[in-house]
GROMACS .gro file of C-alpha atoms in nm:
model
  228
    1UNK     CA    1  11.059   5.961  10.808
    2UNK     CA    2  11.312   6.215  10.935
    3UNK     CA    3  11.657   6.117  11.062
    4UNK     CA    4  11.842   6.320  11.327
    5UNK     CA    5  12.222   6.338  11.360
    6UNK     CA    6  12.518   6.570  11.415
    7UNK     CA    7  12.783   6.644  11.156
    8UNK     CA    8  13.069   6.895  11.139
    9UNK     CA    9  12.915   7.131  11.396
   10UNK     CA   10  12.561   7.102  11.256
   11UNK     CA   11  12.250   6.960  11.419
   12UNK     CA   12  12.083   6.792  11.123
   13UNK     CA   13  11.731   6.669  11.050
   14UNK     CA   14  11.717   6.496  10.712
   15UNK     CA   15  11.432   6.329  10.527
   16UNK     CA   16  11.521   5.964  10.488
   17UNK     CA   17  11.471   5.848  10.128
   18UNK     CA   18  11.693   5.762   9.831
   19UNK     CA   19  11.863   6.105   9.823
   20UNK     CA   20  12.146   6.242  10.038
   21UNK     CA   21  12.034   6.597  10.102
   22UNK     CA   22  12.326   6.702  10.321
   23UNK     CA   23  12.555   6.623  10.027
   24UNK     CA   24  12.366   6.887   9.828
   25UNK     CA   25  12.429   7.136  10.106
   26UNK     CA   26  12.800   7.045  10.108
   27UNK     CA   27  12.819   7.109   9.734
   28UNK     CA   28  12.656   7.447   9.792
   29UNK     CA   29  12.920   7.537  10.054
   30UNK     CA   30  13.195   7.435   9.811
   31UNK     CA   31  13.032   7.629   9.523
   32UNK     CA   32  13.024   7.309   9.316
   33UNK     CA   33  12.653   7.318   9.235
   34UNK     CA   34  12.441   7.525   8.999
   35UNK     CA   35  12.283   7.800   9.206
   36UNK     CA   36  12.103   8.131   9.169
   37UNK     CA   37  12.031   8.387   9.439
   38UNK     CA   38  11.655   8.450   9.445
   39UNK     CA   39  11.617   8.675   9.748
   40UNK     CA   40  11.843   8.846  10.000
   41UNK     CA   41  11.742   9.038  10.311
   42UNK     CA   42  11.849   9.130  10.661
   43UNK     CA   43  11.760   8.783  10.796
   44UNK     CA   44  11.925   8.575  10.525
   45UNK     CA   45  11.893   8.447  10.170
   46UNK     CA   46  11.694   8.217   9.943
   47UNK     CA   47  11.874   8.028   9.664
   48UNK     CA   48  11.755   7.808   9.380
   49UNK     CA   49  11.994   7.515   9.342
   50UNK     CA   50  12.000   7.229   9.091
   51UNK     CA   51  12.142   6.882   9.151
   52UNK     CA   52  12.105   6.577   8.926
   53UNK     CA   53  11.843   6.757   8.722
   54UNK     CA   54  11.626   6.844   9.025
   55UNK     CA   55  11.573   7.199   9.154
   56UNK     CA   56  11.554   7.284   9.523
   57UNK     CA   57  11.498   7.596   9.728
   58UNK     CA   58  11.765   7.662   9.992
   59UNK     CA   59  11.674   7.907  10.265
   60UNK     CA   60  11.953   8.046  10.483
   61UNK     CA   61  11.844   8.215  10.803
   62UNK     CA   62  12.073   8.418  11.030
   63UNK     CA   63  11.882   8.598  11.308
   64UNK     CA   64  12.014   8.949  11.369
   65UNK     CA   65  11.744   9.120  11.578
   66UNK     CA   66  11.551   9.047  11.899
   67UNK     CA   67  11.816   8.787  11.983
   68UNK     CA   68  11.737   8.766  12.356
   69UNK     CA   69  11.368   8.704  12.288
   70UNK     CA   70  11.452   8.445  12.023
   71UNK     CA   71  11.687   8.264  12.263
   72UNK     CA   72  11.419   8.248  12.531
   73UNK     CA   73  11.167   8.109  12.281
   74UNK     CA   74  11.421   7.854  12.158
   75UNK     CA   75  11.488   7.735  12.513
   76UNK     CA   76  11.116   7.688  12.571
   77UNK     CA   77  11.003   7.558  12.232
   78UNK     CA   78  11.313   7.442  12.045
   79UNK     CA   79  11.408   7.520  11.688
   80UNK     CA   80  11.149   7.678  11.459
   81UNK     CA   81  11.275   7.499  11.146
   82UNK     CA   82  11.329   7.166  11.321
   83UNK     CA   83  10.964   7.176  11.423
   84UNK     CA   84  10.865   7.260  11.065
   85UNK     CA   85  11.036   6.963  10.898
   86UNK     CA   86  10.880   6.723  11.149
   87UNK     CA   87  10.533   6.873  11.107
   88UNK     CA   88  10.554   6.865  10.727
   89UNK     CA   89  10.677   6.505  10.730
   90UNK     CA   90  10.386   6.403  10.953
   91UNK     CA   91  10.130   6.592  10.743
   92UNK     CA   92  10.250   6.433  10.421
   93UNK     CA   93  10.234   6.089  10.582
   94UNK     CA   94   9.870   6.171  10.660
   95UNK     CA   95   9.805   6.253  10.294
   96UNK     CA   96   9.832   6.634  10.298
   97UNK     CA   97  10.046   6.760  10.009
   98UNK     CA   98   9.932   7.123   9.988
   99UNK     CA   99  10.252   7.254  10.143
  100UNK     CA  100  10.608   7.275  10.014
  101UNK     CA  101  10.804   6.968  10.122
  102UNK     CA  102  11.106   7.010  10.352
  103UNK     CA  103  11.401   6.776  10.297
  104UNK     CA  104  11.673   6.900  10.531
  105UNK     CA  105  11.730   7.132  10.824
  106UNK     CA  106  12.092   7.187  10.928
  107UNK     CA  107  12.156   7.429  11.212
  108UNK     CA  108  12.447   7.560  11.415
  109UNK     CA  109  12.314   7.602  11.766
  110UNK     CA  110  12.407   7.758  12.096
  111UNK     CA  111  12.212   7.550  12.345
  112UNK     CA  112  11.874   7.528  12.161
  113UNK     CA  113  11.908   7.862  11.979
  114UNK     CA  114  11.993   7.833  11.609
  115UNK     CA  115  12.250   8.097  11.520
  116UNK     CA  116  12.244   7.984  11.157
  117UNK     CA  117  11.989   7.765  10.976
  118UNK     CA  118  12.001   7.600  10.633
  119UNK     CA  119  11.669   7.464  10.507
  120UNK     CA  120  11.654   7.261  10.184
  121UNK     CA  121  11.303   7.249  10.040
  122UNK     CA  122  11.103   7.147   9.738
  123UNK     CA  123  11.122   7.391   9.447
  124UNK     CA  124  10.773   7.447   9.305
  125UNK     CA  125  10.737   7.584   8.953
  126UNK     CA  126  10.442   7.804   8.862
  127UNK     CA  127  10.310   8.159   8.893
  128UNK     CA  128  10.261   8.323   9.231
  129UNK     CA  129   9.921   8.465   9.321
  130UNK     CA  130  10.107   8.795   9.365
  131UNK     CA  131  10.185   8.795   8.992
  132UNK     CA  132   9.843   8.929   8.895
  133UNK     CA  133   9.512   9.045   9.038
  134UNK     CA  134   9.341   8.795   8.808
  135UNK     CA  135   9.519   8.503   8.974
  136UNK     CA  136   9.445   8.636   9.323
  137UNK     CA  137   9.075   8.665   9.247
  138UNK     CA  138   9.059   8.328   9.074
  139UNK     CA  139   9.216   8.134   9.361
  140UNK     CA  140   9.120   8.339   9.668
  141UNK     CA  141   8.856   8.091   9.785
  142UNK     CA  142   9.096   7.800   9.732
  143UNK     CA  143   9.344   7.978   9.961
  144UNK     CA  144   9.091   7.952  10.245
  145UNK     CA  145   9.030   7.583  10.174
  146UNK     CA  146   9.404   7.516  10.163
  147UNK     CA  147   9.458   7.689  10.498
  148UNK     CA  148   9.184   7.484  10.660
  149UNK     CA  149   9.344   7.169  10.517
  150UNK     CA  150   9.693   7.235  10.655
  151UNK     CA  151   9.545   7.345  10.990
  152UNK     CA  152   9.383   7.002  11.021
  153UNK     CA  153   9.732   6.852  10.994
  154UNK     CA  154   9.895   7.075  11.257
  155UNK     CA  155  10.051   7.336  11.027
  156UNK     CA  156   9.987   7.709  10.984
  157UNK     CA  157  10.117   7.966  10.739
  158UNK     CA  158  10.202   8.246  10.980
  159UNK     CA  159  10.231   8.486  10.685
  160UNK     CA  160   9.930   8.472  10.454
  161UNK     CA  161   9.986   8.687  10.147
  162UNK     CA  162   9.971   8.627   9.767
  163UNK     CA  163  10.348   8.584   9.737
  164UNK     CA  164  10.335   8.264   9.943
  165UNK     CA  165  10.095   8.075   9.715
  166UNK     CA  166  10.194   7.911   9.386
  167UNK     CA  167   9.974   7.768   9.112
  168UNK     CA  168  10.162   7.446   9.033
  169UNK     CA  169  10.080   7.179   8.776
  170UNK     CA  170   9.910   6.984   9.059
  171UNK     CA  171   9.709   7.278   9.192
  172UNK     CA  172   9.749   7.552   9.451
  173UNK     CA  173  10.046   7.509   9.688
  174UNK     CA  174  10.176   7.707   9.984
  175UNK     CA  175  10.539   7.795  10.067
  176UNK     CA  176  10.730   7.968  10.351
  177UNK     CA  177  10.542   7.795  10.630
  178UNK     CA  178  10.540   7.852  11.004
  179UNK     CA  179  10.690   7.594  11.237
  180UNK     CA  180  10.466   7.695  11.526
  181UNK     CA  181  10.180   7.452  11.470
  182UNK     CA  182   9.810   7.530  11.433
  183UNK     CA  183   9.675   7.648  11.767
  184UNK     CA  184   9.360   7.861  11.780
  185UNK     CA  185   9.584   8.172  11.781
  186UNK     CA  186   9.785   8.048  11.481
  187UNK     CA  187   9.466   7.973  11.288
  188UNK     CA  188   9.325   8.314  11.375
  189UNK     CA  189   9.639   8.486  11.244
  190UNK     CA  190   9.608   8.297  10.917
  191UNK     CA  191   9.241   8.382  10.873
  192UNK     CA  192   9.302   8.749  10.957
  193UNK     CA  193   9.567   8.744  10.683
  194UNK     CA  194   9.317   8.576  10.450
  195UNK     CA  195   9.068   8.857  10.509
  196UNK     CA  196   9.326   9.137  10.483
  197UNK     CA  197   9.509   9.009  10.174
  198UNK     CA  198   9.232   8.829   9.983
  199UNK     CA  199   8.908   8.976  10.120
  200UNK     CA  200   8.781   8.632  10.219
  201UNK     CA  201   8.602   8.571  10.549
  202UNK     CA  202   8.643   8.238  10.730
  203UNK     CA  203   8.484   8.073  11.031
  204UNK     CA  204   8.727   8.093  11.321
  205UNK     CA  205   8.715   8.120  11.699
  206UNK     CA  206   8.607   8.479  11.768
  207UNK     CA  207   8.800   8.497  12.096
  208UNK     CA  208   9.123   8.406  11.918
  209UNK     CA  209   9.070   8.671  11.649
  210UNK     CA  210   8.989   8.931  11.916
  211UNK     CA  211   9.304   8.840  12.111
  212UNK     CA  212   9.528   8.859  11.802
  213UNK     CA  213   9.383   9.198  11.703
  214UNK     CA  214   9.424   9.328  12.058
  215UNK     CA  215   9.787   9.215  12.069
  216UNK     CA  216   9.853   9.386  11.734
  217UNK     CA  217   9.703   9.713  11.858
  218UNK     CA  218   9.904   9.693  12.180
  219UNK     CA  219  10.230   9.632  11.992
  220UNK     CA  220  10.156   9.923  11.757
  221UNK     CA  221  10.084  10.149  12.057
  222UNK     CA  222  10.405  10.048  12.237
  223UNK     CA  223  10.610  10.096  11.921
  224UNK     CA  224  10.462  10.443  11.870
  225UNK     CA  225  10.528  10.526  12.235
  226UNK     CA  226  10.896  10.423  12.204
  227UNK     CA  227  10.940  10.637  11.892
  228UNK     CA  228  10.780  10.934  12.064
   0.00000   0.00000   0.00000
């Protein structure tokens, strides 16, 4: 179950269990928690934090490009990460544990647009499929099965590549999920990624695949035209 509330300028969605996840975020702000920067890019950062002997992944997202388009989408569809925590919570309640769990989403918003998002997630130990060609080949068919499983529970990846799959002590898991759901278009994008990155074909609606490929070609053409 996910609880919704406002605190100190944040719109918060927090998984309701025996832990206080916003307290972990507060300790991060105050630099009073063990933390290591894992990744930093133009959109934000990913940190590994440890509290009471448990490790978490903290993703910080600060949109810097295509702001007008993002604001329009937010007005129509709401917050990307808020949707994700609710979808993951529902999927896990239905018995799907293939994806990384999401414990907290805290966002500073302007209307429905999140100017800054903090997402506290499960830290999963284990090698990534991107670590070796041997791992990719060994688990490539399981990747397809995993995608079909999360699709059945209303979740898609949105970015299928070896770096988003971890071999944990409980089996193959997926991280860095999409909050968009699992429409025919979302499923097609995942299965196109599966074919491109793992060489695995999957049964999917042909019209959706054709539409996604057409959109990709159109975007590439328009981008080339702008550069020219």
